[in-house]
mmCIF file of C-alpha atoms in Angstrom:
data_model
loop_
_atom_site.group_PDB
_atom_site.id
_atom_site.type_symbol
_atom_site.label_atom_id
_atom_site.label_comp_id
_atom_site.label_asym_id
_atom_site.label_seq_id
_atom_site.Cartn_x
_atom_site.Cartn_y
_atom_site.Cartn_z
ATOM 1 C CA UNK A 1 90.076 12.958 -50.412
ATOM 2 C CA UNK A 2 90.275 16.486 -49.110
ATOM 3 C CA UNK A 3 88.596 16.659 -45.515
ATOM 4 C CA UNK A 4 85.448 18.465 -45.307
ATOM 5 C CA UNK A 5 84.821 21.505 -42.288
ATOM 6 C CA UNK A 6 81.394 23.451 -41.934
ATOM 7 C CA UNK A 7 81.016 27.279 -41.264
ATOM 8 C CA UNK A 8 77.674 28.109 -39.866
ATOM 9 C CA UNK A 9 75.953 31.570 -39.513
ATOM 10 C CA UNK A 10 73.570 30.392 -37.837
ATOM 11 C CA UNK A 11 70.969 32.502 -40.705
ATOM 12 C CA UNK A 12 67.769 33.641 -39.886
ATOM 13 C CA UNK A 13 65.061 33.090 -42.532
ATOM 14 C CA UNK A 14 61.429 35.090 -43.557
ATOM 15 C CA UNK A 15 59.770 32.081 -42.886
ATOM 16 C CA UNK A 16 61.645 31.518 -38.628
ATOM 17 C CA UNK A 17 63.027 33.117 -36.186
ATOM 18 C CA UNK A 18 66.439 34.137 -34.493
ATOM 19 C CA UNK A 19 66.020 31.013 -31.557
ATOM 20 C CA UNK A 20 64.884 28.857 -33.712
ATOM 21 C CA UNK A 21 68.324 28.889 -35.929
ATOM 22 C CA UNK A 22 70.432 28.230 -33.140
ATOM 23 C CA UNK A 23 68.245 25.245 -32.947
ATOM 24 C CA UNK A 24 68.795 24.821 -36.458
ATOM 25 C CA UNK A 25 72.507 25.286 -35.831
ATOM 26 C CA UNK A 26 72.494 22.189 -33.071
ATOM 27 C CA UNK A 27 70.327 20.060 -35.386
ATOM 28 C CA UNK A 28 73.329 20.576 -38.424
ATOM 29 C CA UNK A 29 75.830 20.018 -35.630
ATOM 30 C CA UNK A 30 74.594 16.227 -34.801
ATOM 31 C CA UNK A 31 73.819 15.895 -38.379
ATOM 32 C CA UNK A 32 77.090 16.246 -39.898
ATOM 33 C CA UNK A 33 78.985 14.749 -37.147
ATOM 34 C CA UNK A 34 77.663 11.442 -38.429
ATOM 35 C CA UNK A 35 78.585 12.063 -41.539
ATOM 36 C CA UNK A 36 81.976 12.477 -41.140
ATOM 37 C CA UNK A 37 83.024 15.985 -41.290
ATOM 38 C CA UNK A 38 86.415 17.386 -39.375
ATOM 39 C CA UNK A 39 85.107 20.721 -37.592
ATOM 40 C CA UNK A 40 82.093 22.439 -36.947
ATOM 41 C CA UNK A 41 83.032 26.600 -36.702
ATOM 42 C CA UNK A 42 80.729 29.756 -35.618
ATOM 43 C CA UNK A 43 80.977 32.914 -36.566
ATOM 44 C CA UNK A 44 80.059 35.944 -34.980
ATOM 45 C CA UNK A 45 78.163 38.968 -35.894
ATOM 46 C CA UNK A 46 75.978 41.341 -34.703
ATOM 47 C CA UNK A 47 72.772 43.646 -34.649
ATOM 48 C CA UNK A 48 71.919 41.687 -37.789
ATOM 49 C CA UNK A 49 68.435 40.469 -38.622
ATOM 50 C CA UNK A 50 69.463 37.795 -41.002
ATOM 51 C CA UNK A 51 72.215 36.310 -38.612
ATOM 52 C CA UNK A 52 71.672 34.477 -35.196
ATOM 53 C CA UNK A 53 74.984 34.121 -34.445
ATOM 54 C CA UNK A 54 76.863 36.914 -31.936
ATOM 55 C CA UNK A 55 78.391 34.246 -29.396
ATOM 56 C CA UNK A 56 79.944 31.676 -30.908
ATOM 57 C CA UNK A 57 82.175 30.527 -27.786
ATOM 58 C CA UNK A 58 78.580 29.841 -26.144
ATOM 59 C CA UNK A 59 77.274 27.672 -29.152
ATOM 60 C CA UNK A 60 80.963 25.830 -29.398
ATOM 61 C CA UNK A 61 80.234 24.398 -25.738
ATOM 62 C CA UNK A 62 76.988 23.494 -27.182
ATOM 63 C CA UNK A 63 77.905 21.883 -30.256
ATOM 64 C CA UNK A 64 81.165 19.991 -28.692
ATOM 65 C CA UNK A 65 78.568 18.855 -26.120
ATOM 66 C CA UNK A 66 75.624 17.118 -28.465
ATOM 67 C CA UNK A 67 78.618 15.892 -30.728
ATOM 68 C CA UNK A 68 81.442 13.134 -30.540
ATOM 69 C CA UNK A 69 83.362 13.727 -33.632
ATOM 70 C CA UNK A 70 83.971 17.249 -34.874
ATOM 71 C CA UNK A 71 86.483 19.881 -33.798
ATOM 72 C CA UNK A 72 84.370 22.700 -32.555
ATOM 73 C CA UNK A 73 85.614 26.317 -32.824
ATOM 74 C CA UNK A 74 84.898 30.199 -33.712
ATOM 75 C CA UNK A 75 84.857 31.536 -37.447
ATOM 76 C CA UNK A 76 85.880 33.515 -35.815
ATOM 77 C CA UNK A 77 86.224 35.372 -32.525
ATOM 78 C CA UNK A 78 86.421 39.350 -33.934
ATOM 79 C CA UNK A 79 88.922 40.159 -31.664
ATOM 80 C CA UNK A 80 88.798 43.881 -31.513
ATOM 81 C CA UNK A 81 85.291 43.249 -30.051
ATOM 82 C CA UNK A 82 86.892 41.323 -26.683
ATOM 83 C CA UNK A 83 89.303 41.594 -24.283
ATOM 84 C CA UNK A 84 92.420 38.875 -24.895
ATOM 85 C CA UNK A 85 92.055 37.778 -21.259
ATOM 86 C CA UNK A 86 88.918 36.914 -21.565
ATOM 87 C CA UNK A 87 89.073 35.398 -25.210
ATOM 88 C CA UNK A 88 91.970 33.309 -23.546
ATOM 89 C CA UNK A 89 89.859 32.416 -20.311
ATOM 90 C CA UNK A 90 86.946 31.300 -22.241
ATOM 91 C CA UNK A 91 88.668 29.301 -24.606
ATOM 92 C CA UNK A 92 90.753 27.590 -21.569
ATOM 93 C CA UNK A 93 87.494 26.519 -20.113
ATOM 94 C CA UNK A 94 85.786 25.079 -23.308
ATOM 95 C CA UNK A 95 89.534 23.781 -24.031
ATOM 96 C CA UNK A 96 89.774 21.760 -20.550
ATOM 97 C CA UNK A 97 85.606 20.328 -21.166
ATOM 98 C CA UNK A 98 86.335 19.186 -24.345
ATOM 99 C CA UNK A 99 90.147 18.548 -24.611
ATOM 100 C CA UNK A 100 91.700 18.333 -28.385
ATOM 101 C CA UNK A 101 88.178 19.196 -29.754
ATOM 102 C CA UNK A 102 88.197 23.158 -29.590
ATOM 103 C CA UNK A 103 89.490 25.569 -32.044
ATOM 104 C CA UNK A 104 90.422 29.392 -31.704
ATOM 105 C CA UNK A 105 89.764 31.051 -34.801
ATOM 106 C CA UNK A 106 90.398 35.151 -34.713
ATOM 107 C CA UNK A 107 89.095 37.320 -37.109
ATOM 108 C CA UNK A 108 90.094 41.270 -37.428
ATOM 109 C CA UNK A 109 87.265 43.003 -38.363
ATOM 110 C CA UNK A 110 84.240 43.956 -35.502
ATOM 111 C CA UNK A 111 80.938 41.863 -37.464
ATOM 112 C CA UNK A 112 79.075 44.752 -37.763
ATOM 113 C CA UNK A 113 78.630 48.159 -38.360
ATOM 114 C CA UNK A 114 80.642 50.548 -37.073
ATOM 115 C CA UNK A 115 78.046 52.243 -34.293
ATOM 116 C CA UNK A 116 77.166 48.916 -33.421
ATOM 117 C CA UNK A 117 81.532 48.521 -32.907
ATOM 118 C CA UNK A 118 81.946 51.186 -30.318
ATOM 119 C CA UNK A 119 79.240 49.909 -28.742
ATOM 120 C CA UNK A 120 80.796 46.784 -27.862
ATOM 121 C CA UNK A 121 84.163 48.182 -27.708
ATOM 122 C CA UNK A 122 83.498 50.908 -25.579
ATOM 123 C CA UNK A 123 86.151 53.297 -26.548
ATOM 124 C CA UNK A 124 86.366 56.940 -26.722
ATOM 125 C CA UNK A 125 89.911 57.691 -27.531
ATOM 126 C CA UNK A 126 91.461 55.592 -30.792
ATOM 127 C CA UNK A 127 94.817 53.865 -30.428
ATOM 128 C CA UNK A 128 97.749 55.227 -31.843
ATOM 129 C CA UNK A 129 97.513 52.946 -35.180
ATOM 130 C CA UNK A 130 94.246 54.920 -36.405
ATOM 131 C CA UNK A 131 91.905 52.755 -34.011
ATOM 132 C CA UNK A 132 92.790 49.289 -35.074
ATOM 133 C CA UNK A 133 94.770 47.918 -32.349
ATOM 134 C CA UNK A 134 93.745 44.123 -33.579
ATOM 135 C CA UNK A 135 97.776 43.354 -33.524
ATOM 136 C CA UNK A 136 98.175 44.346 -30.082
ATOM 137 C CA UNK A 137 95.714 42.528 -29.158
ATOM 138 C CA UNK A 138 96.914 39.454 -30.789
ATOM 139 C CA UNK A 139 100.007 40.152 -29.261
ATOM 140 C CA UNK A 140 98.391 40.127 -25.408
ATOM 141 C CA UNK A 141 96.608 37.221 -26.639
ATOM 142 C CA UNK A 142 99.073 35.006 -27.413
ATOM 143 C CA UNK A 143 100.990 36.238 -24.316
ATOM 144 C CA UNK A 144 98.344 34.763 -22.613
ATOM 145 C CA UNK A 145 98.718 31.296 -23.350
ATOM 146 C CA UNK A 146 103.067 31.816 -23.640
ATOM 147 C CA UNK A 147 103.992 34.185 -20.962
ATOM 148 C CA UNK A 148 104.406 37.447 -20.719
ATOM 149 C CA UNK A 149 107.688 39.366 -20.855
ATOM 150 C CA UNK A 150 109.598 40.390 -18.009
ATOM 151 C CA UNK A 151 108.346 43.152 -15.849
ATOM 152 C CA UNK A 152 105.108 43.212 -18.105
ATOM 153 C CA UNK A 153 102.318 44.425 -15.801
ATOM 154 C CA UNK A 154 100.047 41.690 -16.590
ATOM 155 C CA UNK A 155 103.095 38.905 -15.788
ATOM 156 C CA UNK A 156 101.361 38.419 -12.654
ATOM 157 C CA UNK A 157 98.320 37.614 -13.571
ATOM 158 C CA UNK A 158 97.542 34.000 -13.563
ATOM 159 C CA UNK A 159 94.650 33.590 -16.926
ATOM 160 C CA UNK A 160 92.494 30.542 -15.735
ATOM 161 C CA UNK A 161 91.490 27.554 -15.415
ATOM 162 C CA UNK A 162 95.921 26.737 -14.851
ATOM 163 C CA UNK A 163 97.283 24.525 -16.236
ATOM 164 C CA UNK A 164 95.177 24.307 -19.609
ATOM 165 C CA UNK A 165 96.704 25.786 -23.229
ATOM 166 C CA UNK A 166 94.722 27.656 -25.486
ATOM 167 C CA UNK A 167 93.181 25.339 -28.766
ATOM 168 C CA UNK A 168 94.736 25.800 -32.159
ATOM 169 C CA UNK A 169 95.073 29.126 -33.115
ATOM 170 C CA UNK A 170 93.507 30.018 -36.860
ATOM 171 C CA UNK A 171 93.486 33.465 -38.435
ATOM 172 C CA UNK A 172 90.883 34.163 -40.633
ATOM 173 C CA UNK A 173 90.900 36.712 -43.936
ATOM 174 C CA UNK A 174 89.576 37.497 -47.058
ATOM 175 C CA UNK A 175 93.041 39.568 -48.510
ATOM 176 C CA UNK A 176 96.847 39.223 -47.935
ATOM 177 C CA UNK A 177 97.041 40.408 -44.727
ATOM 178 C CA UNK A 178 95.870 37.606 -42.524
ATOM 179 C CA UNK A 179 97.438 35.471 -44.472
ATOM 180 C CA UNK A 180 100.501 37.032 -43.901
ATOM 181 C CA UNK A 181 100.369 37.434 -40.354
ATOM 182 C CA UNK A 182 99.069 33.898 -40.231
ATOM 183 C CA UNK A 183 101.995 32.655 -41.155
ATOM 184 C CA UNK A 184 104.749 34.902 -39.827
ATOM 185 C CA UNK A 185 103.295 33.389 -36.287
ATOM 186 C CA UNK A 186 103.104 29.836 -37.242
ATOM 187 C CA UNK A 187 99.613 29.911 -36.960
ATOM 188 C CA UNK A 188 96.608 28.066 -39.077
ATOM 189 C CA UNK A 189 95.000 30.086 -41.679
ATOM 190 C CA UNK A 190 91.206 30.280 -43.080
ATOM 191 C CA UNK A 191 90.503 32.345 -46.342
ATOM 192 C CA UNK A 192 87.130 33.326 -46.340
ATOM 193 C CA UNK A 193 86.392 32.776 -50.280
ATOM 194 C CA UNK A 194 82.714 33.046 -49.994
ATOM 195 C CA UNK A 195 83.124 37.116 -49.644
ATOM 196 C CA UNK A 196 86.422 37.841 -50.517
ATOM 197 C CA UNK A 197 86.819 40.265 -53.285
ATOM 198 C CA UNK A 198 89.879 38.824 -54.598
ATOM 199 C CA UNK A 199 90.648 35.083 -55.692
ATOM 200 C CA UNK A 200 91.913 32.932 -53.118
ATOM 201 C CA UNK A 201 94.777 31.357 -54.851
ATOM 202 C CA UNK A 202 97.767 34.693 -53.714
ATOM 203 C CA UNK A 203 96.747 34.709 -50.049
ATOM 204 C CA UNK A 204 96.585 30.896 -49.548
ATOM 205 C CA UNK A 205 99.891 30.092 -51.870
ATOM 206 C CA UNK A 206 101.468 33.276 -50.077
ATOM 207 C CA UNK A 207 100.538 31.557 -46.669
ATOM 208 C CA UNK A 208 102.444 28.872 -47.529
ATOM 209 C CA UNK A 209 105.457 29.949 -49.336
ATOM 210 C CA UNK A 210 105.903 32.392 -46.015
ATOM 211 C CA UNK A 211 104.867 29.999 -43.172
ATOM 212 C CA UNK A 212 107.506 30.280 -40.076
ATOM 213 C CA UNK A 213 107.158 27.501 -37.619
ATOM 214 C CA UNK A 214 106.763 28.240 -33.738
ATOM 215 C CA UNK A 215 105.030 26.715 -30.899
ATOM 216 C CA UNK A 216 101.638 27.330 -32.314
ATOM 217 C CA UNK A 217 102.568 25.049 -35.356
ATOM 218 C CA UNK A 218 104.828 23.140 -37.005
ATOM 219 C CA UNK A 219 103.623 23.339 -40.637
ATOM 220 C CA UNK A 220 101.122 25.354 -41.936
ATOM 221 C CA UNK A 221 97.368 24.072 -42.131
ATOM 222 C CA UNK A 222 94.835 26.474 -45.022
ATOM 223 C CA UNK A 223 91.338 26.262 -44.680
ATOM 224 C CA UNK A 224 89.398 27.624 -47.550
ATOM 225 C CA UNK A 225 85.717 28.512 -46.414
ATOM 226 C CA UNK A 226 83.148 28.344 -49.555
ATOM 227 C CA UNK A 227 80.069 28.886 -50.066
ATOM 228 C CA UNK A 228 78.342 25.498 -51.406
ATOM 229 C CA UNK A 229 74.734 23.797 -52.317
ATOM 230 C CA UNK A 230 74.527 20.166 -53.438
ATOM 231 C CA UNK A 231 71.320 18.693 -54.380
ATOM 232 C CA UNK A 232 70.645 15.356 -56.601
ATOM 233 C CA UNK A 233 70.838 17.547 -59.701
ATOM 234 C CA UNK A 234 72.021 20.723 -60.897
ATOM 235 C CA UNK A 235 68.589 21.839 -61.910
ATOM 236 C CA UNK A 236 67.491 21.248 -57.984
ATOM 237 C CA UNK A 237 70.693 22.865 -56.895
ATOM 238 C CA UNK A 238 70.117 25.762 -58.727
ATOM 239 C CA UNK A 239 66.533 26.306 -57.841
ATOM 240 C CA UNK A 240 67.607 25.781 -54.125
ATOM 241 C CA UNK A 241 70.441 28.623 -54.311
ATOM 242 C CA UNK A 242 67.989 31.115 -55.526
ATOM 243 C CA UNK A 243 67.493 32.198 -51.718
ATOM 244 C CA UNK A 244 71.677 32.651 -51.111
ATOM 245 C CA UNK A 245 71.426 34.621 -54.549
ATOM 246 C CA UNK A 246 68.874 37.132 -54.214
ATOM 247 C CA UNK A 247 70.160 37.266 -49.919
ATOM 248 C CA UNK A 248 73.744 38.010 -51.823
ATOM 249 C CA UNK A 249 72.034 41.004 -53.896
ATOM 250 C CA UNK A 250 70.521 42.492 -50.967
ATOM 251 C CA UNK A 251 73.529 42.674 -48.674
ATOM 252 C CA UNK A 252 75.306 43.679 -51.577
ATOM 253 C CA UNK A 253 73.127 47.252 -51.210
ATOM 254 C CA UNK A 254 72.891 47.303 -47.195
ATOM 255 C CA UNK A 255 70.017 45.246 -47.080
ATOM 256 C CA UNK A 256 70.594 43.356 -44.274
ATOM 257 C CA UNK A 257 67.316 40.983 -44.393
ATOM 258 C CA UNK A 258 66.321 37.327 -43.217
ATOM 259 C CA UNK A 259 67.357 34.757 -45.603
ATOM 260 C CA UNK A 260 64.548 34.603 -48.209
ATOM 261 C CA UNK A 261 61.945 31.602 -48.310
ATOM 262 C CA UNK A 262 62.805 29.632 -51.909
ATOM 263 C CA UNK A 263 58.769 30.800 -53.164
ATOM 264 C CA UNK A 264 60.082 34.526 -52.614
ATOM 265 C CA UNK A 265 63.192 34.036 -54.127
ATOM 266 C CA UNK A 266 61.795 32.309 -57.306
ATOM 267 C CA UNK A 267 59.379 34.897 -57.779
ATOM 268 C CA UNK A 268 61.632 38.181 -57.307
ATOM 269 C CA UNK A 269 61.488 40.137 -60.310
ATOM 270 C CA UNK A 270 65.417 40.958 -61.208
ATOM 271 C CA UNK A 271 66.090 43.639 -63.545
ATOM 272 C CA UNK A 272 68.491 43.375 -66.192
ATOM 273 C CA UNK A 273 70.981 44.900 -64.137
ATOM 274 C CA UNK A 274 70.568 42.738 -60.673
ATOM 275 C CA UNK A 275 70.667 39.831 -63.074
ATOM 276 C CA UNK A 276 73.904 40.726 -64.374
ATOM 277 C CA UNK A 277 75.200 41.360 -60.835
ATOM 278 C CA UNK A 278 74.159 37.809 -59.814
ATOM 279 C CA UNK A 279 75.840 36.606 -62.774
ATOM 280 C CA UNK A 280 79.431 38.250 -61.865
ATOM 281 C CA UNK A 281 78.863 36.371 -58.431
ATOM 282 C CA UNK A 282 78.501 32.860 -59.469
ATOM 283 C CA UNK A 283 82.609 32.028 -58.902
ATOM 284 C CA UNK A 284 81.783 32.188 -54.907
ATOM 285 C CA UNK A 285 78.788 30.418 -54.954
ATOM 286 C CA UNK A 286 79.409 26.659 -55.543
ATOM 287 C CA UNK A 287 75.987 24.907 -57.208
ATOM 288 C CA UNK A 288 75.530 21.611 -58.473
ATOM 289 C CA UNK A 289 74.514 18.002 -58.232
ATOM 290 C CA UNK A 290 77.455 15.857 -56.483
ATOM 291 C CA UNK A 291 78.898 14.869 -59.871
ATOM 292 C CA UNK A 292 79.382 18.648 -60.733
ATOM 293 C CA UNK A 293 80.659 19.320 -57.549
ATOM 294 C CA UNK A 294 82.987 17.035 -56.640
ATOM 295 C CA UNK A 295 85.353 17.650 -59.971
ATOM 296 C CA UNK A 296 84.768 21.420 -59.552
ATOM 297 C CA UNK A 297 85.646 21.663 -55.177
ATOM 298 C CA UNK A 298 88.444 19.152 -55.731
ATOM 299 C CA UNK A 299 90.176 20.855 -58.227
ATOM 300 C CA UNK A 300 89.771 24.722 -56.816
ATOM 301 C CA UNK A 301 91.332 23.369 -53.763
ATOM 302 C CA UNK A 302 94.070 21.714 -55.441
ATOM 303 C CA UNK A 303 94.696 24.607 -57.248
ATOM 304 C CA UNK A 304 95.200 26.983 -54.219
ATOM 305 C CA UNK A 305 97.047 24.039 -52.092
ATOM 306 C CA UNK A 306 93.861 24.157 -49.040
ATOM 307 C CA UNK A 307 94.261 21.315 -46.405
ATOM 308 C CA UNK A 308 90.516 21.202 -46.044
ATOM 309 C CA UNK A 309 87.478 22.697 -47.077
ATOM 310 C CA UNK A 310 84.828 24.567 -45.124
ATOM 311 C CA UNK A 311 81.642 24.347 -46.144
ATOM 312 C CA UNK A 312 78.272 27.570 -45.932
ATOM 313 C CA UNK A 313 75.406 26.680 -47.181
ATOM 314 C CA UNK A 314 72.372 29.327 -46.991
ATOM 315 C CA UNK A 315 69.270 27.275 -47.674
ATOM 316 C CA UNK A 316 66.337 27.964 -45.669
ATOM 317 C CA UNK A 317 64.372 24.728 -45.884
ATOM 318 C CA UNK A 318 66.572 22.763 -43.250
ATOM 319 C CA UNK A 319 65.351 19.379 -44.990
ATOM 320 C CA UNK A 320 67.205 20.659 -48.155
ATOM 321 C CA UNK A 321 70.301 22.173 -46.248
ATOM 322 C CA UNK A 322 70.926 18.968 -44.259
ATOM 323 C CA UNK A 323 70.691 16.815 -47.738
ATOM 324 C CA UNK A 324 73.386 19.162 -49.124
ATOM 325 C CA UNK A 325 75.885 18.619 -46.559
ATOM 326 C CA UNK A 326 75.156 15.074 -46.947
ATOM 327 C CA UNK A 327 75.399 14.674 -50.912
ATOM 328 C CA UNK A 328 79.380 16.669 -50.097
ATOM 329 C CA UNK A 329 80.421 14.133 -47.853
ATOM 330 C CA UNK A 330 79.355 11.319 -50.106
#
């Protein structure tokens, strides 16, 4: 049976607020860590009202701390947002508290919108590849944990605590590229399905057919992240992914809003044209009872040769949500 991850926003709904789903996010944690799961990831975003989830290298010490089981890591660290050393510093620490339990997973993009961008990045002059210097940093990054060249100006430095390696090193993508890159390193590789515009299958086949070994690994590991909601029945599931749906059509026009309660949801009045939108989106959201499921995720990651799945689920009733990871797992 193919092993079974979760990727959590951390999503803000009408009916909470922002603290109260990071407490949501620690409640999941412990729940699925009895239930067998392999890792627990957090993403990061920010200066978004519907996401509670801009520090995930804070909530990872949390999680791994309140948990025995599950690997506990980023989905991802946006690296153009951070500066390697400290990336490689703060994933040393969690690394030496929780020892083969952490996870490093990179992402290239900044999480938000591009104002938001410079303000964390705090630069005024781009770099010579049009502003994205995301390989570069890579690059420093995994010098880092390796060593630097000779008569590199940061071979001096020692990053600390010494004497500890950095976690397993993921990329994460929705398109060629990371997969690519993933596996011209020898690194792990998550496709982000859930949003990706494209099908999964050519990145995570590609990832394969092209992996190099090197110190980071030995054979290639795919994650495919989906986005899922199991009830007892496919009528419940569907009634319960009305939220994710009509949260999906908003984002989809820059409406960056808390995840809708389900009475909201069930009573928004879709036009014929909305409706047909949410219809074109059904491939990346995953709906049934576990007997509609189970045939369906088992076969979609045979068919694009994932290691494991990782699991998003957007319901706001946390009764519901925590029922949904349990019905995968069984």
């Amino acid at each position: 049976m193919i092993p079974l991850s979760v990727l959590d926003l951390s999503f803000v709904s009408s009916d909470s607020t922002p603290a109260q789903a990071l407490h949501d996010t620690l409640a999941l944690a412990r729940h699925v860590d009895t239930l067998g799961y392999r890792r627990y990831w957090l993403a990061e975003h920010h200066a978004l009202p519907n996401v509670a989830s801009p520090a995930p290298e804070i909530m990872i010490g949390q999680i791994a701390a309140a948990t025995r089981t599950l690997r506990v890591g980023s989905g991802g660290i946006m690296l153009p947002n951070h500066a390697p050393l400290m990336v490689a510093e703060r994933f040393r620490v969690l690394e030496a508290l929780f020892p083969d339990r952490i996870d490093l997973g990179i992402g290239r993009a900044p999480g938000t919108d591009g104002v938001t961008a410079r303000a964390l990045r705090r630069r005024e002059a781009p770099s010579g590849n049009g502003g994205d210097d995301f390989l570069d940093r890579l690059q420093e990054l995994l010098f880092w944990d390796g060593g630097f060249p000779e008569g590199h100006p940061f071979g001096q430095i020692q990053a600390t605590p010494a004497g500890v390696a950095l976690p397993p090193l993921f990329l994460l993508g929705s398109s060629d590229y990371s997969a690519q890159l993933a596996a011209q390193i020898g690194a792990g590789f998550a496709f982000a399905q859930h949003f990706s515009g494209i099908p999964a299958e050519g990145p995570m086949r590609a990832y394969r057919q092209m992996f190099k070994p090197s110190r980071l690994g030995a054979e290639p590991h795919a994650i495919l992240a989906v986005a899922a909601i199991c009830a007892e029945t496919d009528a419940e599931a569907e009634r319960l992914a009305s939220s994710a749906r009509l949260s999906t059509l908003r984002r989809e026009r820059g409406e960056y809003r808390p995840l809708p309660s389900l009475a909201e949801a069930l009573e928004y009045p879709y036009s014929p044209s909305e409706q047909a939108r949410i219809e074109r989106g059904r491939d990346r959201l995953h709906v049934g009872s576990p007997a509609t499921l189970r045939p369906h995720l088992t076969a979609l990651a045979e068919s694009v040769q994932a290691d494991e799945l990782m699991i998003v689920t957007a319901i706001p009733d946390q009764t519901a949500r925590h029922d949904s990871y349990r019905l995968l797992a069984a």
